[in-house]
GROMACS .gro file of N, CA, C and O in nm:
model
  376
    1MET      N    1   0.085  -0.118   0.000
    1MET     CA    2   0.000   0.000   0.000
    1MET      C    3   0.090   0.125   0.000
    1MET      O    4   0.187   0.132   0.073
    2ILE      N    5   0.053   0.220  -0.082
    2ILE     CA    6   0.128   0.346  -0.087
    2ILE      C    7   0.109   0.419   0.045
    2ILE      O    8  -0.002   0.429   0.096
    3PRO      N    9   0.219   0.471   0.102
    3PRO     CA   10   0.209   0.542   0.230
    3PRO      C   11   0.111   0.659   0.223
    3PRO      O   12   0.099   0.726   0.121
    4GLY      N   13   0.042   0.682   0.333
    4GLY     CA   14  -0.056   0.790   0.339
    4GLY      C   15   0.004   0.918   0.391
    4GLY      O   16   0.109   0.918   0.457
    5PRO      N   17  -0.063   1.030   0.365
    5PRO     CA   18  -0.015   1.158   0.415
    5PRO      C   19  -0.039   1.169   0.565
    5PRO      O   20  -0.139   1.121   0.617
    6ILE      N   21   0.055   1.234   0.633
    6ILE     CA   22   0.039   1.257   0.777
    6ILE      C   23   0.037   1.406   0.809
    6ILE      O   24   0.000   1.445   0.919
    7ALA      N   25   0.076   1.489   0.711
    7ALA     CA   26   0.072   1.635   0.730
    7ALA      C   27   0.060   1.701   0.594
    7ALA      O   28   0.119   1.656   0.496
    8VAL      N   29  -0.019   1.808   0.590
    8VAL     CA   30  -0.034   1.885   0.466
    8VAL      C   31  -0.047   2.032   0.503
    8VAL      O   32  -0.112   2.067   0.601
    9GLU      N   33   0.020   2.115   0.423
    9GLU     CA   34   0.016   2.260   0.447
    9GLU      C   35   0.024   2.332   0.313
    9GLU      O   36   0.105   2.295   0.227
   10ALA      N   37  -0.060   2.433   0.294
   10ALA     CA   38  -0.051   2.518   0.175
   10ALA      C   39   0.063   2.615   0.198
   10ALA      O   40   0.068   2.684   0.299
   11THR      N   41   0.158   2.620   0.104
   11THR     CA   42   0.273   2.708   0.118
   11THR      C   43   0.262   2.831   0.031
   11THR      O   44   0.315   2.936   0.064
   12ASN      N   45   0.200   2.818  -0.082
   12ASN     CA   46   0.175   2.926  -0.177
   12ASN      C   47   0.042   2.899  -0.244
   12ASN      O   48  -0.019   2.794  -0.222
   13LYS      N   49   0.001   2.989  -0.328
   13LYS     CA   50  -0.122   2.968  -0.403
   13LYS      C   51  -0.105   2.845  -0.491
   13LYS      O   52  -0.014   2.839  -0.574
   14TYR      N   53  -0.184   2.743  -0.465
   14TYR     CA   54  -0.188   2.618  -0.541
   14TYR      C   55  -0.067   2.528  -0.522
   14TYR      O   56  -0.042   2.438  -0.602
   15VAL      N   57   0.010   2.549  -0.415
   15VAL     CA   58   0.124   2.461  -0.385
   15VAL      C   59   0.109   2.410  -0.241
   15VAL      O   60   0.087   2.488  -0.148
   16LEU      N   61   0.123   2.278  -0.226
   16LEU     CA   62   0.115   2.215  -0.095
   16LEU      C   63   0.249   2.154  -0.057
   16LEU      O   64   0.324   2.107  -0.144
   17HIS      N   65   0.277   2.153   0.071
   17HIS     CA   66   0.386   2.071   0.124
   17HIS      C   67   0.318   1.954   0.193
   17HIS      O   68   0.234   1.973   0.281
   18VAL      N   69   0.355   1.832   0.150
   18VAL     CA   70   0.292   1.711   0.203
   18VAL      C   71   0.399   1.620   0.261
   18VAL      O   72   0.505   1.600   0.201
   19ARG      N   73   0.370   1.564   0.378
   19ARG     CA   74   0.459   1.466   0.441
   19ARG      C   75   0.383   1.335   0.454
   19ARG      O   76   0.266   1.334   0.495
   20PHE      N   77   0.451   1.224   0.420
   20PHE     CA   78   0.389   1.092   0.419
   20PHE      C   79   0.444   1.005   0.532
   20PHE      O   80   0.552   1.032   0.587
   21SER      N   81   0.373   0.898   0.561
   21SER     CA   82   0.406   0.812   0.675
   21SER      C   83   0.540   0.741   0.662
   21SER      O   84   0.596   0.698   0.762
   22ASP      N   85   0.596   0.732   0.542
   22ASP     CA   86   0.727   0.668   0.525
   22ASP      C   87   0.841   0.768   0.531
   22ASP      O   88   0.957   0.733   0.508
   23GLY      N   89   0.811   0.895   0.560
   23GLY     CA   90   0.914   0.997   0.570
   23GLY      C   91   0.930   1.083   0.445
   23GLY      O   92   0.994   1.187   0.450
   24LEU      N   93   0.874   1.040   0.333
   24LEU     CA   94   0.880   1.121   0.211
   24LEU      C   95   0.806   1.252   0.234
   24LEU      O   96   0.697   1.253   0.293
   25SER      N   97   0.863   1.361   0.191
   25SER     CA   98   0.793   1.489   0.194
   25SER      C   99   0.837   1.570   0.074
   25SER      O  100   0.945   1.549   0.019
   26GLY      N  101   0.750   1.660   0.033
   26GLY     CA  102   0.784   1.743  -0.080
   26GLY      C  103   0.672   1.836  -0.118
   26GLY      O  104   0.564   1.836  -0.058
   27MET      N  105   0.700   1.914  -0.221
   27MET     CA  106   0.606   2.014  -0.269
   27MET      C  107   0.521   1.955  -0.382
   27MET      O  108   0.572   1.882  -0.466
   28LEU      N  109   0.394   1.990  -0.380
   28LEU     CA  110   0.300   1.944  -0.481
   28LEU      C  111   0.234   2.066  -0.545
   28LEU      O  112   0.158   2.136  -0.479
   29ASP      N  113   0.267   2.091  -0.669
   29ASP     CA  114   0.212   2.205  -0.742
   29ASP      C  115   0.082   2.164  -0.809
   29ASP      O  116   0.081   2.078  -0.898
   30LEU      N  117  -0.027   2.223  -0.767
   30LEU     CA  118  -0.159   2.190  -0.820
   30LEU      C  119  -0.214   2.301  -0.908
   30LEU      O  120  -0.334   2.305  -0.937
   31SER      N  121  -0.129   2.391  -0.952
   31SER     CA  122  -0.176   2.507  -1.030
   31SER      C  123  -0.244   2.465  -1.161
   31SER      O  124  -0.329   2.539  -1.210
   32ALA      N  125  -0.212   2.349  -1.215
   32ALA     CA  126  -0.278   2.304  -1.338
   32ALA      C  127  -0.426   2.275  -1.316
   32ALA      O  128  -0.504   2.275  -1.412
   33LEU      N  129  -0.466   2.250  -1.192
   33LEU     CA  130  -0.607   2.222  -1.161
   33LEU      C  131  -0.685   2.350  -1.127
   33LEU      O  132  -0.808   2.350  -1.131
   34ALA      N  133  -0.616   2.454  -1.089
   34ALA     CA  134  -0.680   2.577  -1.042
   34ALA      C  135  -0.775   2.634  -1.146
   34ALA      O  136  -0.743   2.642  -1.265
   35GLY      N  137  -0.893   2.670  -1.099
   35GLY     CA  138  -0.992   2.733  -1.186
   35GLY      C  139  -1.068   2.638  -1.275
   35GLY      O  140  -1.151   2.680  -1.354
   36LYS      N  141  -1.043   2.508  -1.261
   36LYS     CA  142  -1.109   2.409  -1.347
   36LYS      C  143  -1.207   2.327  -1.265
   36LYS      O  144  -1.176   2.280  -1.156
   37GLY      N  145  -1.327   2.309  -1.320
   37GLY     CA  146  -1.426   2.223  -1.257
   37GLY      C  147  -1.448   2.254  -1.111
   37GLY      O  148  -1.460   2.368  -1.070
   38ILE      N  149  -1.447   2.149  -1.031
   38ILE     CA  150  -1.472   2.161  -0.888
   38ILE      C  151  -1.366   2.245  -0.817
   38ILE      O  152  -1.390   2.302  -0.711
   39PHE      N  153  -1.246   2.252  -0.877
   39PHE     CA  154  -1.136   2.324  -0.813
   39PHE      C  155  -1.150   2.475  -0.822
   39PHE      O  156  -1.069   2.548  -0.764
   40LYS      N  157  -1.253   2.525  -0.887
   40LYS     CA  158  -1.280   2.669  -0.889
   40LYS      C  159  -1.303   2.723  -0.748
   40LYS      O  160  -1.274   2.838  -0.719
   41VAL      N  161  -1.352   2.639  -0.657
   41VAL     CA  162  -1.383   2.685  -0.522
   41VAL      C  163  -1.257   2.717  -0.440
   41VAL      O  164  -1.267   2.780  -0.335
   42TRP      N  165  -1.140   2.672  -0.486
   42TRP     CA  166  -1.017   2.705  -0.415
   42TRP      C  167  -1.000   2.855  -0.395
   42TRP      O  168  -0.939   2.899  -0.299
   43ASP      N  169  -1.055   2.934  -0.489
   43ASP     CA  170  -1.040   3.079  -0.482
   43ASP      C  171  -1.144   3.146  -0.394
   43ASP      O  172  -1.131   3.264  -0.362
   44GLU      N  173  -1.245   3.073  -0.354
   44GLU     CA  174  -1.349   3.130  -0.269
   44GLU      C  175  -1.301   3.131  -0.123
   44GLU      O  176  -1.269   3.026  -0.067
   45ASN      N  177  -1.298   3.248  -0.066
   45ASN     CA  178  -1.259   3.264   0.076
   45ASN      C  179  -1.124   3.199   0.107
   45ASN      O  180  -1.106   3.143   0.216
   46ASP      N  181  -1.033   3.201   0.011
   46ASP     CA  182  -0.899   3.142   0.030
   46ASP      C  183  -0.905   2.996   0.076
   46ASP      O  184  -0.823   2.950   0.157
   47LEU      N  185  -0.999   2.920   0.023
   47LEU     CA  186  -1.016   2.781   0.062
   47LEU      C  187  -0.888   2.700   0.041
   47LEU      O  188  -0.855   2.613   0.122
   48PHE      N  189  -0.814   2.727  -0.067
   48PHE     CA  190  -0.694   2.648  -0.095
   48PHE      C  191  -0.596   2.650   0.023
   48PHE      O  192  -0.524   2.553   0.046
   49LEU      N  193  -0.595   2.757   0.096
   49LEU     CA  194  -0.499   2.772   0.206
   49LEU      C  195  -0.534   2.689   0.329
   49LEU      O  196  -0.460   2.691   0.427
   50ARG      N  197  -0.646   2.612   0.324
   50ARG     CA  198  -0.691   2.535   0.440
   50ARG      C  199  -0.709   2.386   0.409
   50ARG      O  200  -0.816   2.329   0.433
   51PRO      N  201  -0.605   2.318   0.359
   51PRO     CA  202  -0.619   2.175   0.331
   51PRO      C  203  -0.611   2.093   0.461
   51PRO      O  204  -0.559   2.142   0.562
   52TYR      N  205  -0.662   1.973   0.457
   52TYR     CA  206  -0.651   1.881   0.570
   52TYR      C  207  -0.652   1.738   0.517
   52TYR      O  208  -0.684   1.715   0.400
   53ILE      N  209  -0.619   1.645   0.601
   53ILE     CA  210  -0.623   1.503   0.564
   53ILE      C  211  -0.755   1.448   0.614
   53ILE      O  212  -0.784   1.453   0.734
   54SER      N  213  -0.834   1.396   0.523
   54SER     CA  214  -0.968   1.348   0.558
   54SER      C  215  -0.960   1.212   0.628
   54SER      O  216  -0.855   1.148   0.634
   55GLU      N  217  -1.073   1.168   0.678
   55GLU     CA  218  -1.082   1.037   0.744
   55GLU      C  219  -1.045   0.924   0.649
   55GLU      O  220  -0.999   0.818   0.693
   56THR      N  221  -1.065   0.944   0.519
   56THR     CA  222  -1.033   0.841   0.420
   56THR      C  223  -0.888   0.850   0.373
   56THR      O  224  -0.844   0.769   0.293
   57GLY      N  225  -0.813   0.949   0.422
   57GLY     CA  226  -0.673   0.963   0.386
   57GLY      C  227  -0.645   1.047   0.263
   57GLY      O  228  -0.531   1.058   0.221
   58SER      N  229  -0.747   1.110   0.210
   58SER     CA  230  -0.725   1.199   0.095
   58SER      C  231  -0.687   1.339   0.145
   58SER      O  232  -0.708   1.372   0.261
   59ILE      N  233  -0.630   1.416   0.056
   59ILE     CA  234  -0.599   1.556   0.086
   59ILE      C  235  -0.722   1.636   0.045
   59ILE      O  236  -0.760   1.636  -0.072
   60SER      N  237  -0.784   1.701   0.142
   60SER     CA  238  -0.916   1.761   0.121
   60SER      C  239  -0.920   1.908   0.157
   60SER      O  240  -0.835   1.957   0.231
   61TRP      N  241  -1.025   1.973   0.106
   61TRP     CA  242  -1.053   2.112   0.141
   61TRP      C  243  -1.193   2.125   0.199
   61TRP      O  244  -1.220   2.216   0.275
   62ASN      N  245  -1.281   2.038   0.159
   62ASN     CA  246  -1.415   2.027   0.215
   62ASN      C  247  -1.471   1.890   0.174
   62ASN      O  248  -1.397   1.809   0.117
   63GLU      N  249  -1.599   1.865   0.199
   63GLU     CA  250  -1.656   1.733   0.167
   63GLU      C  251  -1.658   1.704   0.017
   63GLU      O  252  -1.666   1.589  -0.024
   64ASP      N  253  -1.653   1.808  -0.065
   64ASP     CA  254  -1.665   1.791  -0.209
   64ASP      C  255  -1.534   1.800  -0.285
   64ASP      O  256  -1.527   1.759  -0.401
   65VAL      N  257  -1.432   1.855  -0.224
   65VAL     CA  258  -1.308   1.882  -0.297
   65VAL      C  259  -1.190   1.811  -0.229
   65VAL      O  260  -1.158   1.840  -0.114
   66ASP      N  261  -1.133   1.717  -0.302
   66ASP     CA  262  -1.015   1.648  -0.252
   66ASP      C  263  -0.930   1.599  -0.369
   66ASP      O  264  -0.973   1.604  -0.483
   67ILE      N  265  -0.809   1.554  -0.337
   67ILE     CA  266  -0.723   1.490  -0.436
   67ILE      C  267  -0.676   1.358  -0.378
   67ILE      O  268  -0.669   1.339  -0.256
   68ASP      N  269  -0.643   1.267  -0.465
   68ASP     CA  270  -0.600   1.134  -0.425
   68ASP      C  271  -0.459   1.139  -0.368
   68ASP      O  272  -0.365   1.187  -0.433
   69ALA      N  273  -0.443   1.090  -0.247
   69ALA     CA  274  -0.313   1.094  -0.179
   69ALA      C  275  -0.211   1.003  -0.247
   69ALA      O  276  -0.092   1.035  -0.249
   70ALA      N  277  -0.254   0.891  -0.303
   70ALA     CA  278  -0.161   0.801  -0.371
   70ALA      C  279  -0.099   0.870  -0.493
   70ALA      O  280   0.022   0.860  -0.516
   71ASN      N  281  -0.180   0.940  -0.568
   71ASN     CA  282  -0.127   1.013  -0.683
   71ASN      C  283  -0.032   1.124  -0.638
   71ASN      O  284   0.069   1.150  -0.702
   72ALA      N  285  -0.065   1.190  -0.527
   72ALA     CA  286   0.023   1.294  -0.474
   72ALA      C  287   0.157   1.233  -0.435
   72ALA      O  288   0.263   1.290  -0.464
   73TYR      N  289   0.154   1.118  -0.371
   73TYR     CA  290   0.278   1.050  -0.331
   73TYR      C  291   0.365   1.019  -0.453
   73TYR      O  292   0.485   1.047  -0.453
   74LEU      N  293   0.304   0.962  -0.556
   74LEU     CA  294   0.380   0.926  -0.676
   74LEU      C  295   0.437   1.050  -0.744
   74LEU      O  296   0.552   1.050  -0.789
   75LYS      N  297   0.359   1.156  -0.750
   75LYS     CA  298   0.407   1.279  -0.814
   75LYS      C  299   0.525   1.338  -0.737
   75LYS      O  300   0.625   1.378  -0.796
   76ILE      N  301   0.515   1.343  -0.605
   76ILE     CA  302   0.623   1.398  -0.524
   76ILE      C  303   0.748   1.310  -0.533
   76ILE      O  304   0.859   1.360  -0.541
   77SER      N  305   0.728   1.178  -0.534
   77SER     CA  306   0.843   1.088  -0.539
   77SER      C  307   0.905   1.081  -0.678
   77SER      O  308   1.019   1.038  -0.693
   78GLY      N  309   0.829   1.122  -0.780
   78GLY     CA  310   0.881   1.122  -0.916
   78GLY      C  311   0.886   0.985  -0.981
   78GLY      O  312   0.964   0.963  -1.073
   79ILE      N  313   0.803   0.892  -0.932
   79ILE     CA  314   0.800   0.759  -0.991
   79ILE      C  315   0.658   0.725  -1.034
   79ILE      O  316   0.561   0.787  -0.990
   80THR      N  317   0.647   0.625  -1.120
   80THR     CA  318   0.515   0.576  -1.163
   80THR      C  319   0.467   0.470  -1.064
   80THR      O  320   0.545   0.419  -0.983
   81PHE      N  321   0.341   0.435  -1.076
   81PHE     CA  322   0.287   0.330  -0.990
   81PHE      C  323   0.360   0.199  -1.014
   81PHE      O  324   0.392   0.126  -0.918
   82ASP      N  325   0.389   0.166  -1.139
   82ASP     CA  326   0.461   0.042  -1.170
   82ASP      C  327   0.599   0.040  -1.106
   82ASP      O  328   0.642  -0.063  -1.054
   83GLU      N  329   0.669   0.153  -1.110
   83GLU     CA  330   0.800   0.160  -1.045
   83GLU      C  331   0.787   0.141  -0.894
   83GLU      O  332   0.866   0.069  -0.833
   84TRP      N  333   0.688   0.204  -0.833
   84TRP     CA  334   0.666   0.189  -0.690
   84TRP      C  335   0.636   0.044  -0.656
   84TRP      O  336   0.690  -0.011  -0.560
   85ARG      N  337   0.551  -0.020  -0.737
   85ARG     CA  338   0.512  -0.159  -0.713
   85ARG      C  339   0.634  -0.252  -0.721
   85ARG      O  340   0.651  -0.339  -0.638
   86LYS      N  341   0.720  -0.230  -0.820
   86LYS     CA  342   0.841  -0.313  -0.833
   86LYS      C  343   0.932  -0.295  -0.712
   86LYS      O  344   0.984  -0.392  -0.659
   87ARG      N  345   0.949  -0.171  -0.668
   87ARG     CA  346   1.034  -0.146  -0.551
   87ARG      C  347   0.974  -0.210  -0.427
   87ARG      O  348   1.045  -0.270  -0.346
   88SER      N  349   0.844  -0.198  -0.411
   88SER     CA  350   0.777  -0.255  -0.294
   88SER      C  351   0.786  -0.406  -0.295
   88SER      O  352   0.807  -0.469  -0.191
   89SER      N  353   0.771  -0.467  -0.412
   89SER     CA  354   0.780  -0.612  -0.423
   89SER      C  355   0.921  -0.659  -0.390
   89SER      O  356   0.940  -0.760  -0.324
   90TYR      N  357   1.021  -0.583  -0.433
   90TYR     CA  358   1.160  -0.618  -0.403
   90TYR      C  359   1.185  -0.618  -0.254
   90TYR      O  360   1.241  -0.713  -0.199
   91TYR      N  361   1.142  -0.513  -0.186
   91TYR     CA  362   1.166  -0.504  -0.043
   91TYR      C  363   1.084  -0.606   0.036
   91TYR      O  364   1.129  -0.658   0.136
   92ALA      N  365   0.967  -0.639  -0.013
   92ALA     CA  366   0.883  -0.737   0.056
   92ALA      C  367   0.943  -0.878   0.045
   92ALA      O  368   0.930  -0.959   0.135
   93ALA      N  369   1.013  -0.904  -0.067
   93ALA     CA  370   1.071  -1.035  -0.089
   93ALA      C  371   1.203  -1.054  -0.014
   93ALA      O  372   1.247  -1.166   0.010
   94ASN      N  373   1.267  -0.945   0.023
   94ASN     CA  374   1.399  -0.955   0.089
   94ASN      C  375   1.393  -0.930   0.237
   94ASN      O  376   1.322  -0.881   0.302
   0.00000   0.00000   0.00000
């Protein structure tokens, strides 16, 4: 299972700093989503600046707006899911 987030903080407009349970941490630029679809609400009352980790482990802003933590982990780590799976399988076998 991909490690879950344990801390999230908005550092700039559309940029988060996320820390995961395995110690990985890094910046996540979400500016490509800003102003599109459901993410339009980020600009209302500075909602983007108030992220939290939901009960389901997603990175959320309210009940309707969240992003998948597994995808955030892969993006921050700079690897694909297949690469992560191969690494995890290697460590599990040894």
